[in-house]
Short mmCIF file of C-alpha atoms in Angstrom, two decimals:
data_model
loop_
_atom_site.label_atom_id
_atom_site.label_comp_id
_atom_site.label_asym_id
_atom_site.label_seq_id
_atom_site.Cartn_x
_atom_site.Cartn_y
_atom_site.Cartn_z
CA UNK V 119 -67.87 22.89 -16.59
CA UNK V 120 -64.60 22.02 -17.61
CA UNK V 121 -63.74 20.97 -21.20
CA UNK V 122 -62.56 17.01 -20.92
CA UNK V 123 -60.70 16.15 -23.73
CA UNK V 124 -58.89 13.13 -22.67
CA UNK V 125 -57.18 10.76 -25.05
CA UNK V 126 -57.90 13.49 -27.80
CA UNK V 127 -55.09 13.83 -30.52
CA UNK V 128 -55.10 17.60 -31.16
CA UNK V 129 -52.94 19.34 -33.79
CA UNK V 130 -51.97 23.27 -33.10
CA UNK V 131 -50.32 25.46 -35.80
CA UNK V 132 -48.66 28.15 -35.05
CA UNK V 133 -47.85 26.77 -31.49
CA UNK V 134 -43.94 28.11 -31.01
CA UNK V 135 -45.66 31.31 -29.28
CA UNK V 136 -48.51 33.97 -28.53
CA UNK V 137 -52.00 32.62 -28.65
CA UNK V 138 -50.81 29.43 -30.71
CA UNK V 139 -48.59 28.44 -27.81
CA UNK V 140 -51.67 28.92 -25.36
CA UNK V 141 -54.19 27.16 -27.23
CA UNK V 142 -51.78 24.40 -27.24
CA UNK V 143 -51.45 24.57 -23.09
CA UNK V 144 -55.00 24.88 -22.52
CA UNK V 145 -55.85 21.58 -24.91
CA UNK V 146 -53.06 19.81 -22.90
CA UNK V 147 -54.30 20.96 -19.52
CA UNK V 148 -57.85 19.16 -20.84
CA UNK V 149 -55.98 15.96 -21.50
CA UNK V 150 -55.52 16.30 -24.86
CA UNK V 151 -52.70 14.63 -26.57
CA UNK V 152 -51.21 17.69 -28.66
CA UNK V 153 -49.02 18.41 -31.71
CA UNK V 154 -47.39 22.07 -31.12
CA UNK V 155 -46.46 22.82 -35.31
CA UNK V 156 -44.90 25.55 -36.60
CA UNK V 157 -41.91 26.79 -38.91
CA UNK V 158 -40.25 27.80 -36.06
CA UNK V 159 -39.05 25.87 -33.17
CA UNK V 160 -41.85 24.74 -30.55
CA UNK V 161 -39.51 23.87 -28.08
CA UNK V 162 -40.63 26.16 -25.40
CA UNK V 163 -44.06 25.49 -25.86
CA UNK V 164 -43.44 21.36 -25.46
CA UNK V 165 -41.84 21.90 -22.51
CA UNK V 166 -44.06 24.46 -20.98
CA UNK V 167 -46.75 21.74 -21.50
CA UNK V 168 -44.94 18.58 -20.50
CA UNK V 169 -43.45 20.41 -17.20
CA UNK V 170 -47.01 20.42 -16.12
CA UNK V 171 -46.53 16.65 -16.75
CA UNK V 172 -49.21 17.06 -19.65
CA UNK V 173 -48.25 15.40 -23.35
CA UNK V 174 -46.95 17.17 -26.60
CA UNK V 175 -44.41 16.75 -29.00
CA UNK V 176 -43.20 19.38 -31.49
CA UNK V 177 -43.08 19.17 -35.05
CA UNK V 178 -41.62 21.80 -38.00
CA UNK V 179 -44.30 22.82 -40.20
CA UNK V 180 -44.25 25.57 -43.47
CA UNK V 181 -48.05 25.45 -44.29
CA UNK V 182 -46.92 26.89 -47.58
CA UNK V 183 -45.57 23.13 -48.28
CA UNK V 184 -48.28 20.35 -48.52
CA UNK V 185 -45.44 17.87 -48.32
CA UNK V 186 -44.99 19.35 -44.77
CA UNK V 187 -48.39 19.44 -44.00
CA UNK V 188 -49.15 15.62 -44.55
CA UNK V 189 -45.57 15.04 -42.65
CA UNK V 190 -47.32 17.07 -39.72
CA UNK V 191 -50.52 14.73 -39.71
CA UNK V 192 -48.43 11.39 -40.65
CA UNK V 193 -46.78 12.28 -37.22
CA UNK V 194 -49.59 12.51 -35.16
CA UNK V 195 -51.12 9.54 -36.40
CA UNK V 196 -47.99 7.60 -35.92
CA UNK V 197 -46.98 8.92 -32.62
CA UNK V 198 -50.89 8.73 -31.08
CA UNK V 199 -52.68 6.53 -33.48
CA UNK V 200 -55.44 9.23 -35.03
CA UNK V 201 -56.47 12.80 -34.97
CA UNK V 202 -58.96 14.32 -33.39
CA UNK V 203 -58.29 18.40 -33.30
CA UNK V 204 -57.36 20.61 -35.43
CA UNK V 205 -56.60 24.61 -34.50
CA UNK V 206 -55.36 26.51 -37.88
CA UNK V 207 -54.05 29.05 -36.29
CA UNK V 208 -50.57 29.90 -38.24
CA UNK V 209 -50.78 33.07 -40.05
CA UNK V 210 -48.38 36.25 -41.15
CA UNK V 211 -49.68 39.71 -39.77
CA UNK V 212 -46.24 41.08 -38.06
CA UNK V 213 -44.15 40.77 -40.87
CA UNK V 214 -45.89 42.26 -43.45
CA UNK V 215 -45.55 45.81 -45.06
CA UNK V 216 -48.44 47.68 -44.38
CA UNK V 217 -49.70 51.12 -46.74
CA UNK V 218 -52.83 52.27 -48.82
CA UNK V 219 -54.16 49.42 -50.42
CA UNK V 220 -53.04 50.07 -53.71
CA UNK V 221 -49.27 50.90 -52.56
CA UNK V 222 -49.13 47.39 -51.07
CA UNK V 223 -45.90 44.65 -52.17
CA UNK V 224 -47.40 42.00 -54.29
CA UNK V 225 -45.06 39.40 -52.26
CA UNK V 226 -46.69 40.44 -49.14
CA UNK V 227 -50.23 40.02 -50.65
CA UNK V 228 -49.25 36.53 -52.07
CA UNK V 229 -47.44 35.66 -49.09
CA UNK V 230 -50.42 36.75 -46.43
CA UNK V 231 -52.79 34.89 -48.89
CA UNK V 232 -50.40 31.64 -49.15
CA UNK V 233 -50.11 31.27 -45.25
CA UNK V 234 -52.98 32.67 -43.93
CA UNK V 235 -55.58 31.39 -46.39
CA UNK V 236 -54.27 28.47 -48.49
CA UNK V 237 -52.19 27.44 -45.27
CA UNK V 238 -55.50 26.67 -44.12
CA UNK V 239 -56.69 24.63 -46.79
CA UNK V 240 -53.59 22.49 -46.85
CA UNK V 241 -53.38 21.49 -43.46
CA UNK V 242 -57.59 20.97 -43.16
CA UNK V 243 -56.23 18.69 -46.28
CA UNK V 244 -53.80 16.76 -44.76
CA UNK V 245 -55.67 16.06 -41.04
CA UNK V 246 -59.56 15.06 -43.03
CA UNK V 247 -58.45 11.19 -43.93
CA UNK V 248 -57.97 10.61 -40.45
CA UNK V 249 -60.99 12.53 -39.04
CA UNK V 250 -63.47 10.94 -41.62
CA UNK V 251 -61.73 7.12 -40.96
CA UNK V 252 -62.81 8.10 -36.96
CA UNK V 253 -66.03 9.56 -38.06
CA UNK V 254 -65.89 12.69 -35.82
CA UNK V 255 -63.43 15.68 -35.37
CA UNK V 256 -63.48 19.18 -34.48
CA UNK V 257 -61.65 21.97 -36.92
CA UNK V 258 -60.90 25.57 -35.56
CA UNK V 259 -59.74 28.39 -38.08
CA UNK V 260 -58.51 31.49 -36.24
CA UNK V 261 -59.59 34.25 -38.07
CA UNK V 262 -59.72 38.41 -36.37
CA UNK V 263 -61.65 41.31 -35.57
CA UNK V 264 -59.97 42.33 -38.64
CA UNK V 265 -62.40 40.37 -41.07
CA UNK V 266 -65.62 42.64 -40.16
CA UNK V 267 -64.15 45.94 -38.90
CA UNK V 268 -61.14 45.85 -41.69
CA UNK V 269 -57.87 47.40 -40.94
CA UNK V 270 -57.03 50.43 -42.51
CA UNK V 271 -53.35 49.89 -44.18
CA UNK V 272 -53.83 46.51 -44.28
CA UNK V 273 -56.01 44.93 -47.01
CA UNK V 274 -54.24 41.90 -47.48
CA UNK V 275 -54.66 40.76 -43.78
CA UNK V 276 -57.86 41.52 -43.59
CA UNK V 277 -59.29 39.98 -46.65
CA UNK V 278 -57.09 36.88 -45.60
CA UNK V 279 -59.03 37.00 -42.32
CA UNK V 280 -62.55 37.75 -43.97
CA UNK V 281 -61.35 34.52 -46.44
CA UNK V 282 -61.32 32.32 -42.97
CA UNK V 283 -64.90 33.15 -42.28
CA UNK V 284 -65.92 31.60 -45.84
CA UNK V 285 -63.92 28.56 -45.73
CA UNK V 286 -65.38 27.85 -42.59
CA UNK V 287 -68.83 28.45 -43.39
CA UNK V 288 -68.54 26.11 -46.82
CA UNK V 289 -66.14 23.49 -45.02
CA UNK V 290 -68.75 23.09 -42.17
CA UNK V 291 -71.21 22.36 -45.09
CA UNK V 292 -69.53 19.60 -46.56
CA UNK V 293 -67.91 18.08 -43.30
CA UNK V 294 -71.38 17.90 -41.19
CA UNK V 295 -72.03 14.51 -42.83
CA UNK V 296 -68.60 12.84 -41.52
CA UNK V 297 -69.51 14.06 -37.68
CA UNK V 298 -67.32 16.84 -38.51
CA UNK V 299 -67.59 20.29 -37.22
CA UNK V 300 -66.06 23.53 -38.55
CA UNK V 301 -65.97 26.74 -36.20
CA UNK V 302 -63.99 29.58 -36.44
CA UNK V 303 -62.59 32.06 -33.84
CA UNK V 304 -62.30 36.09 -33.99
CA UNK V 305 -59.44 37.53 -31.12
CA UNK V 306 -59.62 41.04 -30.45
CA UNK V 307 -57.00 43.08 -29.22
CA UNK V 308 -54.92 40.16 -26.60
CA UNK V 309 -52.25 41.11 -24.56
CA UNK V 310 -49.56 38.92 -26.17
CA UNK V 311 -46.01 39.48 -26.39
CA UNK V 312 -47.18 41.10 -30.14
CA UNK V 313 -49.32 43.84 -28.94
CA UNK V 314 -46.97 44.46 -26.04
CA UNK V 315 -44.27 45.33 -28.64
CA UNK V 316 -43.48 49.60 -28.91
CA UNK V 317 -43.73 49.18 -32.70
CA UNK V 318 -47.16 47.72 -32.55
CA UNK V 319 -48.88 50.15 -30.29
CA UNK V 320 -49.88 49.39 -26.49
CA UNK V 321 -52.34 47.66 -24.75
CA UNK V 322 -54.33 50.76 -22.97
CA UNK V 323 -54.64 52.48 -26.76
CA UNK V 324 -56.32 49.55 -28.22
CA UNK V 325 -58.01 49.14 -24.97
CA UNK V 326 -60.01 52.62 -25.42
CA UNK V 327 -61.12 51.90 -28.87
CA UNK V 328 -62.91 48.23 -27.15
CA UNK V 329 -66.20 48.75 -25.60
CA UNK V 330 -65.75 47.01 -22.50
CA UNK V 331 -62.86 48.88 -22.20
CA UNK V 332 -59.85 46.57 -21.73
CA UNK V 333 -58.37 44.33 -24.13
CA UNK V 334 -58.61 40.66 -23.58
CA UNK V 335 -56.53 38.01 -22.05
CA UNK V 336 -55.11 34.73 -23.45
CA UNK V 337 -57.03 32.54 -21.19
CA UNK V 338 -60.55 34.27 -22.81
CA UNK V 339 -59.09 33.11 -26.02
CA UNK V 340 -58.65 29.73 -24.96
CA UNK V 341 -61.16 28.71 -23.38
CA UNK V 342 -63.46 29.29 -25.72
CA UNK V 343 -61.44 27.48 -28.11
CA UNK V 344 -61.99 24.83 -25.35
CA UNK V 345 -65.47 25.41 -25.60
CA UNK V 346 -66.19 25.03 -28.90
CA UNK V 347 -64.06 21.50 -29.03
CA UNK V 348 -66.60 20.27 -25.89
CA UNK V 349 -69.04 18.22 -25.88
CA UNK V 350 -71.05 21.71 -24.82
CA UNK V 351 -70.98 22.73 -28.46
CA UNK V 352 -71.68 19.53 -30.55
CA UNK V 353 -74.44 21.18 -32.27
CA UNK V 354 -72.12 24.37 -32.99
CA UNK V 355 -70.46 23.97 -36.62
CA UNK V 356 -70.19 26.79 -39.21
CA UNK V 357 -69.94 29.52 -36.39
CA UNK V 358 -67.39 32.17 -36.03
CA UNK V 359 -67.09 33.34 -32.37
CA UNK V 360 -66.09 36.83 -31.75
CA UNK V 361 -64.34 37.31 -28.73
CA UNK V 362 -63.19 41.26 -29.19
CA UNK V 363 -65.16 42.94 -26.24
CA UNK V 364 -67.52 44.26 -28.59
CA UNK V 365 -65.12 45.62 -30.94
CA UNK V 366 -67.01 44.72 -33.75
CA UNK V 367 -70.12 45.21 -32.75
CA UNK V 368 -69.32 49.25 -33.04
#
């Protein structure tokens, strides 16, 4: 079955590209009402989405700022009246130096921990007023394989990542008395545009290291994001959901 989300106000970080960009398509696609956010422009992703005659709007956000972050929810409230989703999915991995742990550029550790962790935080922050005044919503932090298998060369990502599991776990503890529920989300390797790229690797290496052998679309990604905003997982909250092919179950 289908995830119906219709006349839901969801808000997608990240959402100018990759996995962001197709979270933001598939909430659309299930009637949502979406908010594609990111420091870059979400152009491409708004009009992907309202091509298919679906409804979005795009918004800068620096989750670094939590001037910007309130701007981001005062938006969707204004334009749609409340706010219903949330999918934290903006995060630095690409851009940062990578090394033995103890060779690593403070600014890249502070950085990674700014976006990916307390980016987190602030925009959870700015999005609760509204969820708690509705008396239900559904938060999704996008965490990684990299939280329980750990990357090699890359501490600060993966303790950012392992970070995301925590919040989750404590935010679903204090939200589950406002109807609020708290999951989180693991990727594997995806064939995105990132993993695609020469400098990153390619898809059939990180496919042999995966126990089913492959690496994993988009759409897997997606729709069990979709899934866990259903009414098919209302009595899911505090979870993280692997979906690596058994990576990290090696």
């Amino acid at each position: 079955m289908g995830a119906n989300l219709k006349d839901k106000v969801a808000i997608v970080t990240g959402a100018s590209r990759g996995l962001g960009r197709e979270y933001a398509k598939a909430l659309a696609a299930a009637g949502a009402q979406v908010i594609a956010a990111d420091i870059k422009d979400c152009a491409e992703t708004v009009e992907e989405i309202t091509s298919a005659e679906h409804s979005a709007i795009g918004i800068e956000l620096d989750v670094r700022d939590q001037e910007s972050c309130r701007n981001m929810a005062n938006t969707a409230v204004s334009h749609f009246g409340k706010i219903d989703i949330l999918v934290n999915n903006a995060a630095l991995y690409g851009s940062l130096g990578t090394g033995r742990f103890d060779t690593l550029d403070d600014k890249d550790w502070d950085d990674c921990m700014d976006v990916n962790v307390n980016g987190i935080w602030r925009c959870s922050k700015a999005v609760i007023n509204s969820m708690r005044e509705n008396k239900s919503g559904s938060i999704i932090n996008i965490s990684s394989l990299a939280a329980l298998a750990g990357l090699p060369y890359a501490l600060h990502y993966s303790t950012s990542k392992a970070a995301v599991i925590g919040m989750t776990r404590a935010m679903a503890r204090e939200l589950g008395k406002d109807w609020i529920r708290v999951n989180a989300v693991g990727p594997g390797p995806i064939n995105t545009p990132m993993l695609s790229d020469p400098t990153e690797g390619n898809p059939e290496q990180f496919g042999g290291m995966v126990p089913m052998q492959r690496i994993g679309t988009p759409k897997e990604i997606s729709d069990a994001v979709l899934w866990l905003f259903s009414p098919q997982s209302s009595y899911v909250t505090g979870h993280t959901l692997m979906i690596d092919g058994g990576f990290c179950a090696q």
